[in-house]
Amino acid sequence: MENRHLKEVQLLVHDLKTPIFSVGALLETLTLQEEDERKKLYLKKMEDSIEKTNVMISEILSVKSEKPIVIEEMMRFIFSFLSVHKNIEGITYKSYLKKDYKLKGNRILLSRVIINLIVNSWEANSSVVNIMVKDYKKRLIIQIDDCGDGIDIDNINELIKEGVSTKNSSGKGLSFVVKTIKEMEGKIYFVKKIKNGTKIYIILKGDEYGE
């Protein structure tokens, strides 16, 4: 069964990479032909996002691999990946970590978790998303704070089940987030703010490579 699943994933990766390569080639051609500098800048951002997507797809086959994750590098990757979104200017980011702060895990999976939560905030009508990372008692804390519609805390256990969605999607978003953090031996908390918005806390094992 595992071999069959692996082959199916390999075929899926191949099927995904082919159209992405075609889109990348088209964007490159359009960039060469475009004379408007502003449009060329947007095309370049799209090219960068396509490349980041290509990297993520390439690492699907090694989702269980764990390597040192440099948090600052990962956050730059995330913001670059989201750079073409209209709400990217509404993201604020503060880090209280040392620049070489690392932890053990899968960079692509953790990146997807944070991207997923940011996009959820946007889809909950929050154009502003505040992200903060810090180290506390040998734990990495990632806080994502928005001012959107807020999450239905009373039904959170139902919402994190795979296949459950309030947005007519596949419903894999929150279930993927929670499952990934659990597999990293971490915890995630959802807190509905008094007025508008949600605060999310991700707590992971801290800097395993520090002194």
Short mmCIF file of C-alpha atoms in Angstrom, two decimals:
data_model
loop_
_atom_site.label_atom_id
_atom_site.label_comp_id
_atom_site.label_asym_id
_atom_site.label_seq_id
_atom_site.Cartn_x
_atom_site.Cartn_y
_atom_site.Cartn_z
CA MET A 1 0.00 0.00 0.00
CA GLU A 2 2.86 2.38 0.85
CA ASN A 3 4.58 1.66 -2.47
CA ARG A 4 1.34 2.26 -4.33
CA HIS A 5 0.79 5.53 -2.46
CA LEU A 6 4.37 6.65 -3.23
CA LYS A 7 3.91 5.93 -6.93
CA GLU A 8 0.66 7.89 -6.96
CA VAL A 9 2.37 10.84 -5.28
CA GLN A 10 5.24 10.68 -7.77
CA LEU A 11 2.76 10.79 -10.65
CA LEU A 12 0.93 13.70 -9.02
CA VAL A 13 4.19 15.61 -8.58
CA HIS A 14 5.02 15.05 -12.25
CA ASP A 15 1.54 16.18 -13.32
CA LEU A 16 1.84 19.33 -11.20
CA LYS A 17 5.35 20.26 -12.31
CA THR A 18 4.51 20.12 -16.02
CA PRO A 19 1.90 22.95 -16.06
CA ILE A 20 3.96 24.96 -13.56
CA PHE A 21 6.96 24.75 -15.89
CA SER A 22 4.75 25.92 -18.78
CA VAL A 23 3.41 28.86 -16.78
CA GLY A 24 6.94 29.80 -15.72
CA ALA A 25 8.15 29.74 -19.31
CA LEU A 26 5.18 31.89 -20.40
CA LEU A 27 5.87 34.44 -17.65
CA GLU A 28 9.51 34.61 -18.66
CA THR A 29 8.49 35.30 -22.27
CA LEU A 30 5.98 37.97 -21.23
CA THR A 31 8.60 39.63 -19.05
CA LEU A 32 11.04 39.87 -21.97
CA GLN A 33 8.36 41.40 -24.19
CA GLU A 34 6.96 43.84 -21.62
CA GLU A 35 8.26 47.41 -21.63
CA ASP A 36 6.23 48.82 -18.76
CA GLU A 37 8.53 48.62 -15.69
CA ARG A 38 5.62 48.36 -13.25
CA LYS A 39 4.12 45.42 -15.12
CA LYS A 40 7.54 43.80 -15.39
CA LEU A 41 7.86 44.03 -11.61
CA TYR A 42 4.55 42.19 -11.12
CA LEU A 43 5.53 39.56 -13.68
CA LYS A 44 8.82 39.05 -11.85
CA LYS A 45 6.95 38.56 -8.56
CA MET A 46 4.75 35.98 -10.27
CA GLU A 47 7.84 34.19 -11.57
CA ASP A 48 9.28 34.10 -8.06
CA SER A 49 6.03 32.67 -6.67
CA ILE A 50 5.99 30.00 -9.36
CA GLU A 51 9.54 29.07 -8.44
CA LYS A 52 8.63 28.85 -4.74
CA THR A 53 5.67 26.62 -5.64
CA ASN A 54 7.99 24.44 -7.69
CA VAL A 55 10.30 24.05 -4.68
CA MET A 56 7.40 23.09 -2.43
CA ILE A 57 6.13 20.50 -4.91
CA SER A 58 9.62 19.06 -5.32
CA GLU A 59 9.83 18.48 -1.57
CA ILE A 60 6.48 16.68 -1.35
CA LEU A 61 8.26 13.35 -1.72
CA SER A 62 10.41 14.09 1.31
CA VAL A 63 7.74 15.46 3.66
CA LYS A 64 9.01 13.25 6.47
CA SER A 65 12.59 14.51 6.18
CA GLU A 66 13.72 16.67 9.07
CA LYS A 67 16.46 19.24 8.69
CA PRO A 68 17.54 22.39 10.53
CA ILE A 69 15.01 25.16 9.81
CA VAL A 70 16.44 28.67 10.00
CA ILE A 71 13.35 30.61 11.05
CA GLU A 72 14.31 33.90 9.41
CA GLU A 73 15.01 32.16 6.08
CA MET A 74 11.69 30.35 6.31
CA MET A 75 9.77 33.58 6.97
CA ARG A 76 11.45 35.28 3.98
CA PHE A 77 10.41 32.29 1.87
CA ILE A 78 6.80 32.64 3.07
CA PHE A 79 6.57 36.37 2.39
CA SER A 80 8.17 35.91 -1.03
CA PHE A 81 5.68 33.15 -1.84
CA LEU A 82 2.76 35.43 -0.88
CA SER A 83 4.23 38.57 -2.44
CA VAL A 84 1.77 38.74 -5.36
CA HIS A 85 -1.28 38.78 -3.09
CA LYS A 86 -3.06 42.13 -2.81
CA ASN A 87 -2.97 42.02 1.01
CA ILE A 88 0.78 41.40 1.34
CA GLU A 89 1.33 45.02 2.41
CA GLY A 90 -1.00 44.41 5.36
CA ILE A 91 1.37 41.88 6.97
CA THR A 92 3.54 43.05 9.84
CA TYR A 93 6.32 40.84 11.15
CA LYS A 94 8.36 41.10 14.34
CA SER A 95 11.06 38.69 15.39
CA TYR A 96 12.69 38.51 18.80
CA LEU A 97 14.93 35.62 17.76
CA LYS A 98 18.62 35.61 17.00
CA LYS A 99 19.22 35.57 13.24
CA ASP A 100 20.54 32.00 13.13
CA TYR A 101 17.77 30.55 15.32
CA LYS A 102 17.02 27.02 14.11
CA LEU A 103 14.79 24.13 14.97
CA LYS A 104 14.45 20.62 13.60
CA GLY A 105 11.61 19.85 11.20
CA ASN A 106 10.37 20.03 7.64
CA ARG A 107 10.66 23.60 6.34
CA ILE A 108 8.09 23.16 3.58
CA LEU A 109 5.43 21.69 5.86
CA LEU A 110 5.88 24.39 8.51
CA SER A 111 5.85 27.05 5.77
CA ARG A 112 2.59 25.63 4.43
CA VAL A 113 1.08 25.77 7.92
CA ILE A 114 1.86 29.48 8.29
CA ILE A 115 0.82 30.29 4.71
CA ASN A 116 -2.44 28.45 5.29
CA LEU A 117 -3.18 30.44 8.45
CA ILE A 118 -2.34 33.76 6.77
CA VAL A 119 -4.60 32.97 3.83
CA ASN A 120 -7.35 31.93 6.27
CA SER A 121 -7.07 35.37 7.88
CA TRP A 122 -7.40 37.06 4.49
CA GLU A 123 -10.40 34.93 3.64
CA ALA A 124 -11.94 35.92 6.99
CA ASN A 125 -11.93 39.54 5.76
CA SER A 126 -8.79 40.64 7.56
CA SER A 127 -6.49 42.73 5.38
CA VAL A 128 -4.14 43.10 8.37
CA VAL A 129 -2.19 40.14 9.75
CA ASN A 130 0.38 40.58 12.51
CA ILE A 131 3.01 37.87 12.93
CA MET A 132 5.42 37.62 15.83
CA VAL A 133 8.05 34.99 16.65
CA LYS A 134 9.97 34.66 19.90
CA ASP A 135 11.71 32.15 22.12
CA TYR A 136 10.33 31.50 25.60
CA LYS A 137 11.67 28.89 27.99
CA LYS A 138 13.25 26.86 25.17
CA ARG A 139 10.07 26.99 23.10
CA LEU A 140 9.53 28.71 19.77
CA ILE A 141 6.30 30.69 19.79
CA ILE A 142 4.71 31.83 16.53
CA GLN A 143 1.79 34.21 17.01
CA ILE A 144 -0.58 35.09 14.16
CA ASP A 145 -3.03 37.86 14.96
CA ASP A 146 -5.76 39.17 12.64
CA CYS A 147 -8.81 41.41 12.82
CA GLY A 148 -11.17 39.37 10.66
CA ASP A 149 -14.50 37.70 11.34
CA GLY A 150 -13.06 35.50 14.06
CA ILE A 151 -13.17 31.74 14.42
CA ASP A 152 -16.04 29.69 15.81
CA ILE A 153 -14.31 28.50 18.98
CA ASP A 154 -17.34 26.51 20.14
CA ASN A 155 -17.04 24.30 17.06
CA ILE A 156 -13.26 24.27 16.71
CA ASN A 157 -13.02 20.50 17.16
CA GLU A 158 -15.43 20.05 14.27
CA LEU A 159 -13.64 22.61 12.10
CA ILE A 160 -10.27 20.87 12.35
CA LYS A 161 -11.68 17.61 11.02
CA GLU A 162 -10.61 16.81 7.48
CA GLY A 163 -13.34 17.52 4.96
CA VAL A 164 -15.03 20.22 7.06
CA SER A 165 -14.99 23.71 5.57
CA THR A 166 -16.96 26.93 5.80
CA LYS A 167 -15.59 28.18 2.47
CA ASN A 168 -16.77 25.53 0.00
CA SER A 169 -13.23 24.13 -0.19
CA SER A 170 -11.82 20.64 0.42
CA GLY A 171 -11.68 21.29 4.16
CA LYS A 172 -8.07 20.13 4.45
CA GLY A 173 -6.74 23.50 5.68
CA LEU A 174 -7.12 23.48 9.46
CA SER A 175 -6.91 19.70 9.72
CA PHE A 176 -3.55 19.85 7.90
CA VAL A 177 -2.35 22.65 10.18
CA VAL A 178 -3.27 20.83 13.39
CA LYS A 179 -1.95 17.47 12.19
CA THR A 180 1.39 18.94 11.09
CA ILE A 181 1.96 20.78 14.37
CA LYS A 182 1.06 17.63 16.31
CA GLU A 183 3.54 15.59 14.26
CA MET A 184 6.21 18.17 15.12
CA GLU A 185 5.37 17.49 18.80
CA GLY A 186 4.05 21.02 19.14
CA LYS A 187 0.80 22.64 20.20
CA ILE A 188 -1.54 25.14 18.57
CA TYR A 189 -4.13 27.34 20.26
CA PHE A 190 -6.94 29.37 18.68
CA VAL A 191 -8.19 32.37 20.66
CA LYS A 192 -11.16 34.45 19.55
CA LYS A 193 -10.59 38.13 20.30
CA ILE A 194 -13.21 40.11 22.25
CA LYS A 195 -14.03 42.40 19.33
CA ASN A 196 -12.91 41.21 15.90
CA GLY A 197 -10.33 38.69 14.90
CA THR A 198 -8.43 35.62 16.02
CA LYS A 199 -5.11 35.01 17.72
CA ILE A 200 -3.29 31.79 16.94
CA TYR A 201 -0.34 30.52 18.97
CA ILE A 202 1.95 27.81 17.63
CA ILE A 203 4.36 26.41 20.22
CA LEU A 204 7.25 24.19 19.11
CA LYS A 205 10.43 22.82 20.60
CA GLY A 206 12.95 25.66 20.71
CA ASP A 207 16.42 26.19 19.30
CA GLU A 208 17.92 22.71 19.22
CA TYR A 209 21.14 23.96 17.68
CA GLY A 210 21.98 26.75 20.13
CA GLU A 211 24.39 26.67 23.00
#
